[in-house]
Amino acid sequence: MMGIGNDLIGGLEQLMAKRVLTSRHLFRMVGESSHCWKAEKEIEQMYPGMHCLLLPSATIGLSLILESLDLKSGQEVLISPFGWLSNWSSILRAGLVPRFLPLDDDLQLHKKAVADRINHLTGGVIVVHLMGRGQQAIAEISEICRKRGVILIEDIAQSFGVTVRGQRAGTFGEAAWCSLNHNKMISTGDAGFILVNDAHVFSLVSGLHDQGCLIHRGKRWRSGKTLRPGLSLRVNELTGAVLRAQLARYHYIRNRIQLLHTSLSKVCENQLNLEVLHSYNGDIPFTVLFKRPKKCSYPVLVDSGWHVAVNVPWLAEVYTESAKGDPAIAKTIEILAGTSAIGSGFIDPYYAIEMGLNITDSHDEVDELIERLKTII
Ligand SMILES: Cc1ncc(COP(=O)(O)O)c(C=O)c1O
């Protein structure tokens, strides 16, 4: 078993899936009774001002967003070198050029770091909210992007429900994408959704996802005016139904992760003398991040495979180009090489979160975990 929402799959998901199978309505475009449509409306309530659309993955979501926004081939997109390779590949596949942004010791992106790197070639900025931690400067970054005429889009694949100073991450820019794959906060095994604030851009993305058609009250709407070539990327009702069950678990997941994080951070500081990175109000931090002490065999974030740009062979050239004359980019990789993560709700050795607590673990397991950690840290 793995993942956060995935580990909690149980009676509710079974009930919802059974309802769909019993009804034999697996196709989503049935109207307002559709589970996909209802899930989209539930998500829109959490993300005021945004239009939501379910898709087969977050990667597809970003690709359709890049195709629908006003970006020109060859323009640059600023993004941090810590995230997931699908973002960098979607940028390249869209004919755009990724350029890297530095992160600080706290893995935060500063507004000045963005402002200093916007130039005449910049078309967009991507802010990635990782590990259930919101990027705290997102409001200021959004202001800079607006003033400089650059598109801001947000990756909330790992940060469903996170808020920054009371506003949801994912509502600061023109659009956002979230993943529902097996590792995420809430999960349907695979799939994702996008959030878009502009109704016209949303209609373009909707059209691309269903042969040019729009959705009206949960039904496919063939509108002559907007019809243009599109694909078939609809998700089916089983995904929508399981998603509604997972959405019902959201508050439990948030509370549980925050509790695990608070107690685990305390013991990491007090019993292991670790220098722990803060969590901020509104975070749902599923790892406790800490500065790795010298002489310790626990993995560091730079060991997390395709989460770090320098580990992706086809990004080598892009990385070298970004790092040229920009020591802050090399410094970011150094910071990732000196920072580690213990799970506070999620364990994944590939993500260098080798040990920790799962969402289903109880507080009693903290002591046993600390004893194990004492032997290696
Ligand atoms: C930060 C981040 N962005 C994007 C994605 C892509 O999500 P998906 O697998 O739904 O395409 C992931 C998935 O792991 C991710 O972690």
XYZ file of N, CA, C and O and ligand atoms in Angstrom, residues 55-62 82-87 128-131 155-159 177-184 190-193 307 351, ligand 1:
164
model
N -9.368 15.351 -15.251
C -8.600 14.877 -16.409
C -7.868 13.588 -16.020
O -7.793 13.257 -14.831
N -7.305 12.874 -16.993
C -6.621 11.619 -16.649
C -5.381 11.788 -15.767
O -4.948 10.845 -15.126
N -4.783 12.977 -15.746
C -3.604 13.201 -14.893
C -3.359 14.698 -14.758
O -3.875 15.506 -15.548
N -2.512 15.057 -13.788
C -2.097 16.453 -13.648
C -1.212 16.852 -14.822
O -1.242 17.996 -15.286
N -0.418 15.895 -15.310
C 0.475 16.176 -16.444
C -0.322 16.628 -17.668
O 0.015 17.618 -18.319
N -1.398 15.886 -17.956
C -2.282 16.275 -19.071
C -2.848 17.672 -18.788
O -2.950 18.508 -19.683
N -3.190 17.915 -17.515
C -3.750 19.217 -17.131
C -2.808 20.353 -17.494
O -3.204 21.318 -18.153
N -1.544 20.237 -17.089
C -0.578 21.294 -17.395
C -0.407 21.439 -18.909
O -0.359 22.556 -19.435
N 13.312 21.771 -8.287
C 12.811 20.725 -7.382
C 11.304 20.663 -7.608
O 10.606 21.669 -7.472
N 10.802 19.496 -7.990
C 9.379 19.357 -8.308
C 9.144 17.968 -8.851
O 9.373 16.975 -8.170
N 8.726 17.885 -10.100
C 8.554 16.582 -10.737
C 8.784 16.731 -12.219
O 8.416 17.763 -12.789
N 9.367 15.716 -12.865
C 9.808 15.891 -14.246
C 8.684 16.180 -15.218
O 8.915 16.776 -16.267
N 7.442 15.800 -14.889
C 6.352 16.028 -15.849
C 6.152 17.518 -16.129
O 5.749 17.887 -17.227
N 6.453 18.383 -15.150
C 6.329 19.825 -15.400
C 7.343 20.265 -16.441
O 7.020 20.979 -17.388
N 5.607 25.917 -7.620
C 5.288 24.538 -7.240
C 5.195 24.462 -5.709
O 6.173 24.735 -5.012
N 4.040 24.097 -5.205
C 3.848 23.964 -3.752
C 4.061 22.495 -3.407
O 3.193 21.660 -3.664
N 5.225 22.181 -2.844
C 5.589 20.766 -2.668
C 5.349 20.256 -1.251
O 5.428 21.013 -0.287
N 5.135 18.963 -1.144
C 5.078 18.246 0.144
C 4.054 18.850 1.106
O 4.279 18.851 2.323
N 1.413 24.681 -9.398
C 1.355 23.227 -9.269
C 0.949 22.900 -7.823
O 1.708 23.164 -6.886
N -0.261 22.344 -7.677
C -0.700 21.923 -6.335
C -0.862 20.400 -6.291
O -1.625 19.865 -5.485
N -0.097 19.707 -7.174
C -0.201 18.241 -7.250
C 0.003 17.597 -5.889
O -0.643 16.609 -5.550
N 0.935 18.158 -5.082
C 1.230 17.576 -3.757
C 0.608 18.404 -2.636
O 0.946 18.186 -1.473
N -0.238 19.361 -2.962
C -0.694 20.290 -1.928
C -2.186 20.579 -2.013
O -2.614 21.726 -1.829
N -2.846 22.946 -11.422
C -3.125 21.524 -11.672
C -2.835 20.734 -10.409
O -1.929 21.071 -9.646
N -3.659 19.705 -10.200
C -3.520 18.873 -9.002
C -3.558 17.413 -9.431
O -4.296 17.061 -10.352
N -2.774 16.587 -8.775
C -2.744 15.167 -9.130
C -3.577 14.348 -8.142
O -3.619 14.642 -6.955
N -4.206 13.301 -8.665
C -4.958 12.364 -7.819
C -4.338 10.974 -7.943
O -5.012 9.964 -7.762
N -3.037 10.936 -8.297
C -2.421 9.620 -8.481
C -2.243 8.903 -7.131
O -2.577 9.443 -6.079
N -1.724 7.684 -7.165
C -1.727 6.824 -5.979
C -0.909 7.364 -4.803
O -1.040 6.884 -3.689
N -0.041 8.377 -5.044
C 0.796 8.903 -3.957
C 0.217 10.140 -3.284
O 0.842 10.674 -2.365
N -0.913 10.616 -3.745
C -1.294 11.971 -3.360
C -2.267 12.042 -2.174
O -2.797 11.058 -1.711
N -5.176 7.115 -10.280
C -4.596 8.039 -11.255
C -5.665 9.086 -11.498
O -6.743 8.993 -10.930
N -5.379 10.062 -12.337
C -6.261 11.208 -12.667
C -5.747 12.473 -11.989
O -4.769 12.436 -11.211
N -6.364 13.570 -12.329
C -5.986 14.874 -11.783
C -7.081 15.860 -12.114
O -8.102 15.483 -12.710
N -6.891 17.101 -11.719
C -7.842 18.125 -12.157
C -7.105 19.433 -12.354
O -6.000 19.633 -11.838
N 12.534 13.981 -9.090
C 12.004 15.189 -8.436
C 12.997 16.350 -8.551
O 12.644 17.492 -8.270
N 11.137 9.184 -3.086
C 11.108 10.628 -2.833
C 12.087 10.971 -1.694
O 12.024 12.053 -1.126
C 4.757 18.148 -8.032
C 4.084 17.285 -9.062
N 3.613 17.844 -10.185
C 2.989 17.114 -11.135
C 2.809 15.757 -10.985
C 2.151 14.976 -12.084
O 0.991 14.323 -11.654
P 0.331 13.143 -12.487
O 1.021 11.887 -12.093
O -1.110 13.157 -12.077
O 0.493 13.476 -13.920
C 3.283 15.121 -9.831
C 3.123 13.665 -9.671
O 3.825 12.976 -9.005
C 3.928 15.906 -8.834
O 4.407 15.352 -7.707
